[in-house]
Structure formats: C-alpha cells, structure tokens
Short mmCIF file of C-alpha atoms in Angstrom, two decimals:
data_model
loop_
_atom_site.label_atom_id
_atom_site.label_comp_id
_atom_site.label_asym_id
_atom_site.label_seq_id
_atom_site.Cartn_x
_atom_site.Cartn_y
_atom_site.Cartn_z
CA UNK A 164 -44.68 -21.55 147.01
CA UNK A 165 -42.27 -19.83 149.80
CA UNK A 166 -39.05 -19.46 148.36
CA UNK A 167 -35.94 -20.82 150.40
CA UNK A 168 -33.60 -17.40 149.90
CA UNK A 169 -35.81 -13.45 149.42
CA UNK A 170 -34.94 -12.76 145.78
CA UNK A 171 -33.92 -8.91 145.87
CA UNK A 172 -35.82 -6.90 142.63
CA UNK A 173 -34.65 -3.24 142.50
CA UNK A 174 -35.85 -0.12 140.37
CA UNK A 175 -34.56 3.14 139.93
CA UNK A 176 -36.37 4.42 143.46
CA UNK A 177 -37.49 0.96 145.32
CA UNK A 178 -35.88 -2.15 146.11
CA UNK A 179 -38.67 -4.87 146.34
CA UNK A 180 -38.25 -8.23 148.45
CA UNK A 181 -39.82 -11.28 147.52
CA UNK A 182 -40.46 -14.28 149.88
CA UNK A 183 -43.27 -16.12 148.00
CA UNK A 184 -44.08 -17.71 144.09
CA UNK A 185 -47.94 -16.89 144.08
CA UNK A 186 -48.28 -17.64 140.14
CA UNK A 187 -46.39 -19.78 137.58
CA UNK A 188 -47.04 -19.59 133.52
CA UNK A 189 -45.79 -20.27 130.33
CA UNK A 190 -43.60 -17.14 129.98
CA UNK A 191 -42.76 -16.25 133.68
CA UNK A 192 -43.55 -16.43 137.45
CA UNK A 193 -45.18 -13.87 139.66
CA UNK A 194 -43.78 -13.22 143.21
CA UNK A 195 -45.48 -11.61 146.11
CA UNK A 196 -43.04 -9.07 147.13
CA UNK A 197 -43.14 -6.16 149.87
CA UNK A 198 -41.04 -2.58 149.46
CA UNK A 199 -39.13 -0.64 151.88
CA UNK A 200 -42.20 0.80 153.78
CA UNK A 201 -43.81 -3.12 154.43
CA UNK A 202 -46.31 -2.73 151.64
CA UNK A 203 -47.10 -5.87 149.23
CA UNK A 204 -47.14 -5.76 145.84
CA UNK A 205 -46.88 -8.27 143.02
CA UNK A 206 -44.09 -8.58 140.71
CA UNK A 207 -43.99 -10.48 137.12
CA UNK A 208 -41.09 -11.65 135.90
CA UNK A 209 -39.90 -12.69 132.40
CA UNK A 210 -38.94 -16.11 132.40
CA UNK A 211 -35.08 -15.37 130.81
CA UNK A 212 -34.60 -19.15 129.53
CA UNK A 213 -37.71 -18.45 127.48
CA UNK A 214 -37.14 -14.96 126.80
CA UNK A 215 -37.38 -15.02 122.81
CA UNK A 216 -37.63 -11.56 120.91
CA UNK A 217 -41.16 -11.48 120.61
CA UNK A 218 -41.82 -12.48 124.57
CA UNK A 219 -39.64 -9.88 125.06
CA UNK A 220 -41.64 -7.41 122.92
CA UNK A 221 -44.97 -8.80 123.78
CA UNK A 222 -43.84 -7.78 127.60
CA UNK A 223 -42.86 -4.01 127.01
CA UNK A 224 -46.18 -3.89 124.81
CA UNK A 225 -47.68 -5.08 127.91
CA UNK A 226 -46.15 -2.90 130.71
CA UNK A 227 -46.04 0.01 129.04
CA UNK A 228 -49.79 -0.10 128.43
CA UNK A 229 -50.56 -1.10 131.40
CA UNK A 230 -47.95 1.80 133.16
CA UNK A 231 -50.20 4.42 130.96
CA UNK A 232 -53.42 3.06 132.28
CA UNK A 233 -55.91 5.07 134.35
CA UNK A 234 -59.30 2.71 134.10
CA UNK A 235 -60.39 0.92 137.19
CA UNK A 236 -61.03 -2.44 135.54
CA UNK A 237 -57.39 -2.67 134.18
CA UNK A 238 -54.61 -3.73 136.12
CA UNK A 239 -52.29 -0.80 136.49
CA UNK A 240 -48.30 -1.53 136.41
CA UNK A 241 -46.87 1.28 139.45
CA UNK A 242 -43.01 0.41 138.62
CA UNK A 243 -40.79 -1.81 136.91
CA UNK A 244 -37.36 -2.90 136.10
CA UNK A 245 -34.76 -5.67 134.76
CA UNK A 246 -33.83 -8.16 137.23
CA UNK A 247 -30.08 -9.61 136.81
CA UNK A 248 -29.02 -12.96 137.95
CA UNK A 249 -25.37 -14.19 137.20
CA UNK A 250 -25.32 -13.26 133.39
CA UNK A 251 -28.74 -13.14 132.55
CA UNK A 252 -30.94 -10.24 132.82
CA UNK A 253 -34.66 -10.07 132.63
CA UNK A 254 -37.68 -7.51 132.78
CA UNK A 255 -40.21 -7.47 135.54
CA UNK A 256 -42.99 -4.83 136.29
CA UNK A 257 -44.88 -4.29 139.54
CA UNK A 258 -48.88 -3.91 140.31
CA UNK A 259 -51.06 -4.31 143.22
CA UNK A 260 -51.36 -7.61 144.93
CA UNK A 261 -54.69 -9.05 144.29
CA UNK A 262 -55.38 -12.06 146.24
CA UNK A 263 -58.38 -13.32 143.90
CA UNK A 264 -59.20 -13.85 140.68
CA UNK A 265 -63.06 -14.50 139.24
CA UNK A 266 -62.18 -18.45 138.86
CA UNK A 267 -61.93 -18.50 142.88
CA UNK A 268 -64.89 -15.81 142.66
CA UNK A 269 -67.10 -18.38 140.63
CA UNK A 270 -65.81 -21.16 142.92
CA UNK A 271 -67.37 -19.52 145.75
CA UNK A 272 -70.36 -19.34 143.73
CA UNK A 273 -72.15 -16.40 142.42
CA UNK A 274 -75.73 -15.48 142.85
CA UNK A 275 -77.71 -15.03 139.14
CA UNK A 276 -78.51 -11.56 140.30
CA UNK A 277 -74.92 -10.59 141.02
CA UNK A 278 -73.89 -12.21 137.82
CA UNK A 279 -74.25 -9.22 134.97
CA UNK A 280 -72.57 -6.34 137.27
CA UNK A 281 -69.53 -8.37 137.87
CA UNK A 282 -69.80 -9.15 133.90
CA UNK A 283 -70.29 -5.64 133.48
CA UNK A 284 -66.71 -4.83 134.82
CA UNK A 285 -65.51 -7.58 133.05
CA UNK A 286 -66.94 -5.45 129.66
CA UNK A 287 -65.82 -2.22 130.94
CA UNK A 288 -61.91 -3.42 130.95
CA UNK A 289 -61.78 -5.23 127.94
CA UNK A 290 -63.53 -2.66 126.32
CA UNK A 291 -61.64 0.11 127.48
CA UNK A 292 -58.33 -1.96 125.74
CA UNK A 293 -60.01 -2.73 122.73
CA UNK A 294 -60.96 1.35 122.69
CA UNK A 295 -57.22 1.83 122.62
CA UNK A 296 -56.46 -0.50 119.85
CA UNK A 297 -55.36 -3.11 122.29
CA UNK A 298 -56.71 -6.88 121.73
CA UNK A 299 -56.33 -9.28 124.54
CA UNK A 300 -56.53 -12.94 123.18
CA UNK A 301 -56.16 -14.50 126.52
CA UNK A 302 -59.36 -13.43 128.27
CA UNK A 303 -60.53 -16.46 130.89
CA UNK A 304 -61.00 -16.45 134.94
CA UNK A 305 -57.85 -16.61 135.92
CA UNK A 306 -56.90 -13.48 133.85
CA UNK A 307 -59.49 -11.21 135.80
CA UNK A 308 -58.22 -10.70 139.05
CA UNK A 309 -60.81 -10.22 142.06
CA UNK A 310 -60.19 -6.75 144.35
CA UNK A 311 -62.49 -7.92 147.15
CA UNK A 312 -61.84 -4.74 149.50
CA UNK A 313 -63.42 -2.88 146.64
CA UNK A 314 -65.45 -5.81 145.06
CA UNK A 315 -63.87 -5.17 141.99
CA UNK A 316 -63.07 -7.09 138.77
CA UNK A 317 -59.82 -6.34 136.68
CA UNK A 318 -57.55 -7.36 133.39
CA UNK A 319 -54.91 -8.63 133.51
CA UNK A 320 -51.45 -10.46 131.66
CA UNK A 321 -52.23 -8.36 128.34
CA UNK A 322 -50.44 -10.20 125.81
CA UNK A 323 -47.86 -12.87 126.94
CA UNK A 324 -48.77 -14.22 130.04
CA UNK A 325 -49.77 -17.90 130.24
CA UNK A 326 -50.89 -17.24 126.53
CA UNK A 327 -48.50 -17.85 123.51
CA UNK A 328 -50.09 -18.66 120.23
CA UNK A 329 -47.24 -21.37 119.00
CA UNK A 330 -48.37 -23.28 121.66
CA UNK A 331 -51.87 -22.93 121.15
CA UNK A 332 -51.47 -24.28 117.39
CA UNK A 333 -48.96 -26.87 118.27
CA UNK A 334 -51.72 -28.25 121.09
CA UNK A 335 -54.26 -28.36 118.45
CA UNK A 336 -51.82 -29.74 115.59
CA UNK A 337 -50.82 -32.68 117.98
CA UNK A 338 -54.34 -32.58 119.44
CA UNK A 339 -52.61 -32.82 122.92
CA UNK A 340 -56.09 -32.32 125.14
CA UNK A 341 -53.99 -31.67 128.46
CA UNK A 342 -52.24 -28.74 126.71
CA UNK A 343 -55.78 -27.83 124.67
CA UNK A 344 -57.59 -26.98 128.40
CA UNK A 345 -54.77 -24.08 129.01
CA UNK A 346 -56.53 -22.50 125.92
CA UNK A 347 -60.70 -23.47 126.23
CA UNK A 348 -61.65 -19.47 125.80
CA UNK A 349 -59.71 -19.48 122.28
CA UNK A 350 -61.77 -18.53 119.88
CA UNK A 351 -62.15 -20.99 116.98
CA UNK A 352 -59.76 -18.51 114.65
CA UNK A 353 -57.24 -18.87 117.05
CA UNK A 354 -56.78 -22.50 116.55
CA UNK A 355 -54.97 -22.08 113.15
CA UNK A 356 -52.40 -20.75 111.70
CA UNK A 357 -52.26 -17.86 109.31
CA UNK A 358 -55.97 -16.35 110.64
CA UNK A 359 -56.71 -12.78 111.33
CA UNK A 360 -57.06 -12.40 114.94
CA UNK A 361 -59.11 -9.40 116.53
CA UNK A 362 -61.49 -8.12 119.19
CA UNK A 363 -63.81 -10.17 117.87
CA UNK A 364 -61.52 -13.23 119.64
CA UNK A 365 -62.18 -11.33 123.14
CA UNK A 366 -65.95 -11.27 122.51
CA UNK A 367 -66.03 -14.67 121.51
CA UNK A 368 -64.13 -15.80 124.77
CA UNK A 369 -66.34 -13.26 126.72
CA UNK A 370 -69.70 -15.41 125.59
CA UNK A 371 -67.33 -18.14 126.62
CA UNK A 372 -67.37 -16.49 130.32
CA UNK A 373 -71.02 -15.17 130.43
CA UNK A 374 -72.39 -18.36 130.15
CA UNK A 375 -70.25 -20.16 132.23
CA UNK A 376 -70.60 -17.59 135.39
CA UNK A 377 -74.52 -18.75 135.12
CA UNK A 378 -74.40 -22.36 134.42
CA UNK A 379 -71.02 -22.94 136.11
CA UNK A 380 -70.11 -24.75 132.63
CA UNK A 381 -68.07 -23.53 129.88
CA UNK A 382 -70.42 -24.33 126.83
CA UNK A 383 -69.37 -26.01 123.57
CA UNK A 384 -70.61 -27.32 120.45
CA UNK A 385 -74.52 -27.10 120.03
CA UNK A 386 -76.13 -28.75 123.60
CA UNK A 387 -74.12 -27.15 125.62
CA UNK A 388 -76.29 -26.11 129.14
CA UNK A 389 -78.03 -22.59 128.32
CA UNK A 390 -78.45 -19.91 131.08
CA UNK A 391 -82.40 -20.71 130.44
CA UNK A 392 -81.65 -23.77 131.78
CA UNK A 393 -80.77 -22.82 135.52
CA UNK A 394 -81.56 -19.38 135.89
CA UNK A 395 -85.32 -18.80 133.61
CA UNK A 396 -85.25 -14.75 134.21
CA UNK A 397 -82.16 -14.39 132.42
CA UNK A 398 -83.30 -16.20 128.95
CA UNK A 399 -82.97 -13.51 127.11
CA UNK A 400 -79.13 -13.97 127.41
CA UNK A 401 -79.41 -17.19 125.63
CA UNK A 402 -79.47 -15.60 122.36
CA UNK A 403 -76.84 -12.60 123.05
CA UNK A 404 -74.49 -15.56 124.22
CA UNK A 405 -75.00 -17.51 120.35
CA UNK A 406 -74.46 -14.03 118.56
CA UNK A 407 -70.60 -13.93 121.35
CA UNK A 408 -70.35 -17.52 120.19
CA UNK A 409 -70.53 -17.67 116.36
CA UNK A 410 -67.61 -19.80 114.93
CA UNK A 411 -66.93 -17.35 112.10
CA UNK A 412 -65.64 -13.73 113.11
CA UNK A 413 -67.92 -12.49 110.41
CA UNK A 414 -71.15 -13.79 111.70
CA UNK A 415 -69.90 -12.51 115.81
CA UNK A 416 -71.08 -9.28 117.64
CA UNK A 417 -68.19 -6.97 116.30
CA UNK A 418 -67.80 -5.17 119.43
CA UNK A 419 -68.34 -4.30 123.27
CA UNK A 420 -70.78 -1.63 122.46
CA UNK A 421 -73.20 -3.78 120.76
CA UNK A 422 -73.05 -6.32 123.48
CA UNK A 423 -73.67 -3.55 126.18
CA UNK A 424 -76.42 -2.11 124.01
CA UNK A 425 -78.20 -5.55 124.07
CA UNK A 426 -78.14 -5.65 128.31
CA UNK A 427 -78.94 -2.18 128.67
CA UNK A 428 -82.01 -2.96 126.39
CA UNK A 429 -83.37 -5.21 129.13
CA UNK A 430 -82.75 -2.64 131.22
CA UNK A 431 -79.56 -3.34 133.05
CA UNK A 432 -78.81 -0.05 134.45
CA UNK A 433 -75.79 -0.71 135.93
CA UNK A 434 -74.12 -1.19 132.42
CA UNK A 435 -72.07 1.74 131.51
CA UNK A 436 -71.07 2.91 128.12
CA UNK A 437 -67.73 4.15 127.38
CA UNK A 438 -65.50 6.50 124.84
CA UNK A 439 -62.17 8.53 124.55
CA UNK A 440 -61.40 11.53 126.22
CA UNK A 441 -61.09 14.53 123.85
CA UNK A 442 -58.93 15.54 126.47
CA UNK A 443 -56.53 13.10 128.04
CA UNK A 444 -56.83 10.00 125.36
CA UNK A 445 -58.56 7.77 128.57
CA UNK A 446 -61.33 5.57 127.92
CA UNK A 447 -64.44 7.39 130.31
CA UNK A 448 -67.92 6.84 131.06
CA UNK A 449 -69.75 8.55 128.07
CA UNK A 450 -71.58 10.84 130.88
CA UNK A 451 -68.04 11.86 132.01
CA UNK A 452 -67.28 15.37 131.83
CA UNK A 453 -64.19 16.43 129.66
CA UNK A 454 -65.17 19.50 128.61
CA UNK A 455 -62.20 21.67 128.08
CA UNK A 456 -64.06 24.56 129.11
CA UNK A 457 -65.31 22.64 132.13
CA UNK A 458 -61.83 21.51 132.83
CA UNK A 459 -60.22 25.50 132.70
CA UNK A 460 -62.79 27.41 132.93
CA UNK A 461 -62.50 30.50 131.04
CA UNK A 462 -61.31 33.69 132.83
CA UNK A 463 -60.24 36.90 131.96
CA UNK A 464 -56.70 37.53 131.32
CA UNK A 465 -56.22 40.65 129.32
CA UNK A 466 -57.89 43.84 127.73
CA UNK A 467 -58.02 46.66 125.06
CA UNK A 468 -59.41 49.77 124.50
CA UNK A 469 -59.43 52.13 121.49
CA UNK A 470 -61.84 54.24 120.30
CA UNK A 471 -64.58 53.47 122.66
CA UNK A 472 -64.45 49.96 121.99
CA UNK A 473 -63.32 47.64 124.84
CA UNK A 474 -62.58 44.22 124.22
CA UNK A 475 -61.71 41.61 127.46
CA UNK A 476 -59.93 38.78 126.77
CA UNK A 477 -60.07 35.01 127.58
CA UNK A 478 -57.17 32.65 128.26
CA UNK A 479 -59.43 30.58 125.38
CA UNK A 480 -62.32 30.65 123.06
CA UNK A 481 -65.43 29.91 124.30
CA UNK A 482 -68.17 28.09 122.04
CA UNK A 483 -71.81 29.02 121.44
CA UNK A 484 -73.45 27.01 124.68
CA UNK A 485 -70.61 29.08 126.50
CA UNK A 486 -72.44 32.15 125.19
CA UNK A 487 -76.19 30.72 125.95
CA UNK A 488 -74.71 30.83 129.53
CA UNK A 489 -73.58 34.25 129.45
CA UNK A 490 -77.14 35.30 128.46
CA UNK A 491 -78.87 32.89 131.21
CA UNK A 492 -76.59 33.45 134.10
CA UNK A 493 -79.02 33.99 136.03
CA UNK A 494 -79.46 37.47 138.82
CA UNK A 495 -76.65 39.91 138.17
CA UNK A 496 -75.85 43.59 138.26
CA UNK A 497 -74.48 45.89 136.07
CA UNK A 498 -73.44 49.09 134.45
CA UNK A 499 -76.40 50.85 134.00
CA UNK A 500 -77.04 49.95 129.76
CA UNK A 501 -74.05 47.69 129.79
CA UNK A 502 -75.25 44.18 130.78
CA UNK A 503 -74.58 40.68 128.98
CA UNK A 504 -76.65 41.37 126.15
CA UNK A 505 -74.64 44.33 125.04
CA UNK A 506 -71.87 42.57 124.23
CA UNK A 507 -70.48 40.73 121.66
CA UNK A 508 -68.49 37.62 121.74
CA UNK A 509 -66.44 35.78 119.48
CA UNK A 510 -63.21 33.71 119.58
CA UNK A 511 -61.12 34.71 122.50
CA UNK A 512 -63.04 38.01 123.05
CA UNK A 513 -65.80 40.16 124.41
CA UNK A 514 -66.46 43.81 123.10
CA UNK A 515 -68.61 46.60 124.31
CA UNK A 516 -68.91 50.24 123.77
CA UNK A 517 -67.72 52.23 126.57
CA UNK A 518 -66.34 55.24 127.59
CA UNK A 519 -63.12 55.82 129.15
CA UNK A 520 -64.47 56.09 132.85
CA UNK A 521 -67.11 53.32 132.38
CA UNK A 522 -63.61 51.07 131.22
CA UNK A 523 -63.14 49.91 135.13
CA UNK A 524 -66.80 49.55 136.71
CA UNK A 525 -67.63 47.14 133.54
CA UNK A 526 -64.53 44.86 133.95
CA UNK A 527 -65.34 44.21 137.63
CA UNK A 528 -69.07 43.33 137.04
CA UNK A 529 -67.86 41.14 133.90
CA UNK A 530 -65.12 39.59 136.89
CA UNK A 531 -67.97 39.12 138.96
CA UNK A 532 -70.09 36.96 136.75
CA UNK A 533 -67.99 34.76 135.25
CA UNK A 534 -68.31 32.47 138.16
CA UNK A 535 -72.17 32.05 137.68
CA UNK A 536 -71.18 31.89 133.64
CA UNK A 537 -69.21 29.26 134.10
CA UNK A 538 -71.54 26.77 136.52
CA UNK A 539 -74.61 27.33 134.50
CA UNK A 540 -71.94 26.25 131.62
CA UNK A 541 -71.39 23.29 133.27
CA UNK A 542 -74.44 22.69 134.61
CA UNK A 543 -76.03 22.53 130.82
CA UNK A 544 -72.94 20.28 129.44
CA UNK A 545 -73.75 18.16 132.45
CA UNK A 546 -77.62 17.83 131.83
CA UNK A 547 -77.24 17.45 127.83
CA UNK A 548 -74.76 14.56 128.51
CA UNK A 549 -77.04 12.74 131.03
CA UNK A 550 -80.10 13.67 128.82
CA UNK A 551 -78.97 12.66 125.60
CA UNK A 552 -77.44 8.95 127.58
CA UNK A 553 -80.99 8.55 128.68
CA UNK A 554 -82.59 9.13 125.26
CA UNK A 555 -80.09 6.26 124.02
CA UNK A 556 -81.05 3.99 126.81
CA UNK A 557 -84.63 4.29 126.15
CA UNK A 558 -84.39 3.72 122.44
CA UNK A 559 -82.77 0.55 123.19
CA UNK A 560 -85.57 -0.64 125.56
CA UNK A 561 -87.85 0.60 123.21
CA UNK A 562 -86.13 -1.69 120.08
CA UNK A 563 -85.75 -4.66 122.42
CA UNK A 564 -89.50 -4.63 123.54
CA UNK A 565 -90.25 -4.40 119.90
CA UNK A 566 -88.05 -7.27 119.09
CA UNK A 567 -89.75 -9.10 122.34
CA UNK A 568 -93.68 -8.62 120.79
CA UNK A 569 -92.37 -9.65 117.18
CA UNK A 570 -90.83 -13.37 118.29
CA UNK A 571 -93.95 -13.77 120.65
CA UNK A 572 -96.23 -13.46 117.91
CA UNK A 573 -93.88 -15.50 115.46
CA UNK A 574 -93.66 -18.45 117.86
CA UNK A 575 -97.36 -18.35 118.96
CA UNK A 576 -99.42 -17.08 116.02
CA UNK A 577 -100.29 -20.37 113.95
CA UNK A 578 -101.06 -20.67 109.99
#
C-alpha cells in the first residue's frame, strides 16, 4: 500500500525513507524504505497502540538476535532505531528487502525434486536458532522469506510478529475459525494455556510445511493427503512426517538433527549438519573449519637459551596432531643432526640442544618450515572432519537400509 506522505525513520548513522506498506500484522507494519545512497531495505515497526511490555520485550529479544546473526538462512537485522511520532515513540529495526516469501514460492509451484533442498534451508535456519536456545513458535510460509537472486530460503519475525499466543488461545477458547487460520502451523500444545512450549512446537509446524510443499495441502487429523499420494519416490517421507506430527511433544522427533539424520539416510546429500563454533559461538556446517590453530596459525614469537638448551616459542600451544605435522612436513632441510625429530615440544615451546653458534642457522630452518607445518596441519584437520562426516553419513544409510529390509519382510512374509 503506497503511503500518501514518506514517513522519515532515522538511526544514529542513516536516515531511511519510506514510500510503501509491503506487510501488515498483529503487532506492527513493515515498510519498504530506501537510505541516503538509493538502496532498499525493509523496516519493521512496532505497532505503539499495541506496544504492551512483553511486545516490547519480545521485539528487542528479536532484533538483537537477529543483529548478532551470521547464518545465511536467518534474516539478519543491519540497523535499527525508535521511531517518534507526536508523543509516542516506537522501535523499528532494518533488514534486507526480500520480495518473496515460500507461500508465493509454493504458489508458483515447486517441482518434487526441488522440494527437500529448499526444505533443507528451511532446517538449516530453524535449526541454527534452536542451536542458540532460540524457539520460534511461528514457523509457516509467510515467515520464510524467498531471496530469489540467490535462490535462497530465510527466517524470519522471531518471536512477535503476526504471532501472539493470547490470541492464539482466545481464537481457540471462542473457537473463532477466521482467527484459528492465522495460527494452522500451531502445534497442538500451543492451543492451551499453561503448556510447556519448545522446539519441539517448530518441528511439529515444520512436518506441518514438509508435507504441504509436496501435496500443496496442509494435512490434519488422520486422512489427511500423504506425499505417497502425489509424488510415489518420496514415500519414505510419509512416516518421518507422522513422527514431525505426533500430537504429544513426548511422542515428536525432539530435534533438527534427528530429522536431518532421517533424509540424509536416504541419501539426501545436500542436507547439511550443523554445530557451534568453539570459536565464535556461530552455528557452522559440522565440516567447517574452526580450528584455533587453523584460524592463527602458530608462529614463532620469542626464544631462550641457557646452557645449551634452546627453547623457541609460540604465540600458543600447539596440540598433539600439531606435532604429527611437525614430524610429516614433508621435504625440508636442516642443521646437520638438528632436524624435527630432535626436538621436543610441549605447551608453548620447542627445545633442542645446541651450541651457541648453531643458535641462529636452527631458528631460520625452524622459520622456514613452519609454513609447510602448518598446511599439512590443516590439511589433516580438514580430511579428519570430512572423513569422520562421511563415516556418519554412511552409518545412517546403512541403519535406514536395514530398517528398509526389516518392514519389507514384516509386510510381505505371511504366517
């Protein structure tokens, strides 16, 4: 909806101008605006009339983790301020404009086979919250917003927009249906009062999506259309969607990783599993490298000598796989009888014997290798990661093929 007068939203550096309502909920609007330079963004705004205390802190819980993200299947909040009109002030944040979300994406239609990658990224954000202790409890089609430059699937309104549980349990209280369709992906605990609300909502409302992007249909009660039904190579999801679907919390798939372990089983390469950075506290692709001795390498920063011991030191300890390396580095040269195998290293340190005038010609060889140290280093860390992925990928296959020949024989073997 164009708006008759540019409503002027300003933050510390930027003064944003927007022209055009592009989305309307429950707690707010959103506003296609552009900044100083002609770029478009999108700005949410608090609604202020409806600003209660804990819309208010449901917001800030939202833009701050948002502002913190790194992951490319969450929407990431660039800036953000508090909008004043007459006497009333609210808080607004700004993100990229996306101009699609996967409701218009499944209105176009979707082919089966493109079906689990674009689920996939759907996984990969929602898991990467719940990996931070964040729970959605508003996932649904509108919520995932569509980059098409990038063909790219994202999260978004984490924890207010368009989604506010008094409403949801007043719909179903009053058993108003037009207000119970704003709220079809609830899961059934989130239809009552006083219930204990967790991931296990998000996977429920994720089932909710999976079968729906096949059969176009969002499935309840016990006939609802199965993805058997229109697309026969993907039966097998049938019974991964009833595990997402289970009414009680107890009986559901706990969490993301399960669910992923269950497609990558039917070999669904494209499926990535994810963790926490040791390093940074970001959620990563579990063949990611965050090595800290990948990251800064070690190098030599100092040394000591006293009687005939010389001991070089590192800006950091090494570990044991950095010392395999040192011994494997491949072709080097040396000081005649003072090559990696004569030293010792622990901690921080390496120590050799040497005399005084072999003190110089040993650093510079040890200078010269630490280059080839450190790739074979990361070479190894690399490999064991993508090794040890690949062992986990084929034990899954392995289970699920098992799991495959036991139902064939219990459904055709006859008493």
């Amino acid at each position: 909806m164009t708006l008759k007068k540019p409503i002027i939203f300003e933050t510390t550096f930027t003064t944003y101008t927007a022209t055009e309502i592009i989305g309307e909920g429950g707690s707010g609007k959103i506003y296609k605006v552009t900044d100083e330079s002609g770029k478009i963004w999108a700005v949410k705004l608090l609604d202020s009339a409806k600003a209660t205390k804990e819309k208010v802190r449901r917001f800030k819980n939202e833009l701050m983790f948002c502002l913190k993200n790194q992951h490319p299947n969450i929407v990431t909040v660039i800036d953000h301020g508090v909008f004043k009109d007459s006497s009333k002030s609210s808080p607004f944040y700004v993100t990229p404009l996306y101009f699609g979300s996967l409701r218009s994406l499944t209105n176009s239609g979707i082919s089966p086979d493109k079906v689990l990658p674009y689920f996939s990224k759907i996984m990969d954000g929602v898991e990467a919250a719940h990996l931070k202790k964040v729970v959605h409890r508003d996932i649904k089609p509108e919520n995932i917003l569509y980059d098409k430059d990038k063909d790219n699937l994202l999260i978004a309104d984490f924890g207010i927009a368009q989604f506010e549980e008094d409403d949801l349990y007043t719909a179903v209280e009053t058993k108003n249906s037009a207000r119970l369709a704003n709220f079809q992906y609830a899961a059934p605990e989130q239809r009552g009062r006083d219930q204990e609300v967790d991931q296990r909502a998000d996977i429920y409302a994720l089932g909710l999506i999976m079968n729906e992007l096949f059969t176009g249909e969002v499935p309840y009660g016990t006939g609802y259309k199965t993805i058997s039904s229109v697309a026969p190579d993907y039966k097998y999801l049938d019974d991964l969607v009833a595990e997402m679907l289970r009414q009680s919390p107890n009986d559901r798939l706990p969490n993301i990783e399960q669910v992923k372990q269950q497609l990558i089983g039917h070999k669904n390469n494209f499926v990535t599993r994810q963790r926490i950075s040791e390093l940074e506290n970001t959620v990563i692709p579990v063949t990611e490298i965050d090595d800290p001795l990948i990251v800064d390498p070690p190098r030599l920063i100092n040394f000591d000598w006293n009687n005939g011991t010389l001991t070089l030191i590192f800006q950091r300890n090494i570990n044991q796989l950095w010392r395999w390396a040192f011994l494997n580095m491949g072709s080097h040269s040396s000081l005649a009888g003072k090559g990696p195998e004569q030293f010792s290293l622990s901690g921080d340190k390496a120590t050799i014997a040497a005399e005084e005038n072999q003190v110089q010609p040993i650093i510079n060889f040890f200078k010269n290798w630490i280059p080839n140290i450190n790739q074979v280093y990361k070479l190894k860390v690399q490999q064991e990661k993508e090794d040890s992925e690949n062992e986990q990928r084929k034990l899954l296959e392995l289970q699920t093929k098992g799991q495959q020949a036991r139902q064939r024989i219990l459904t055709n073997v006859k008493i």
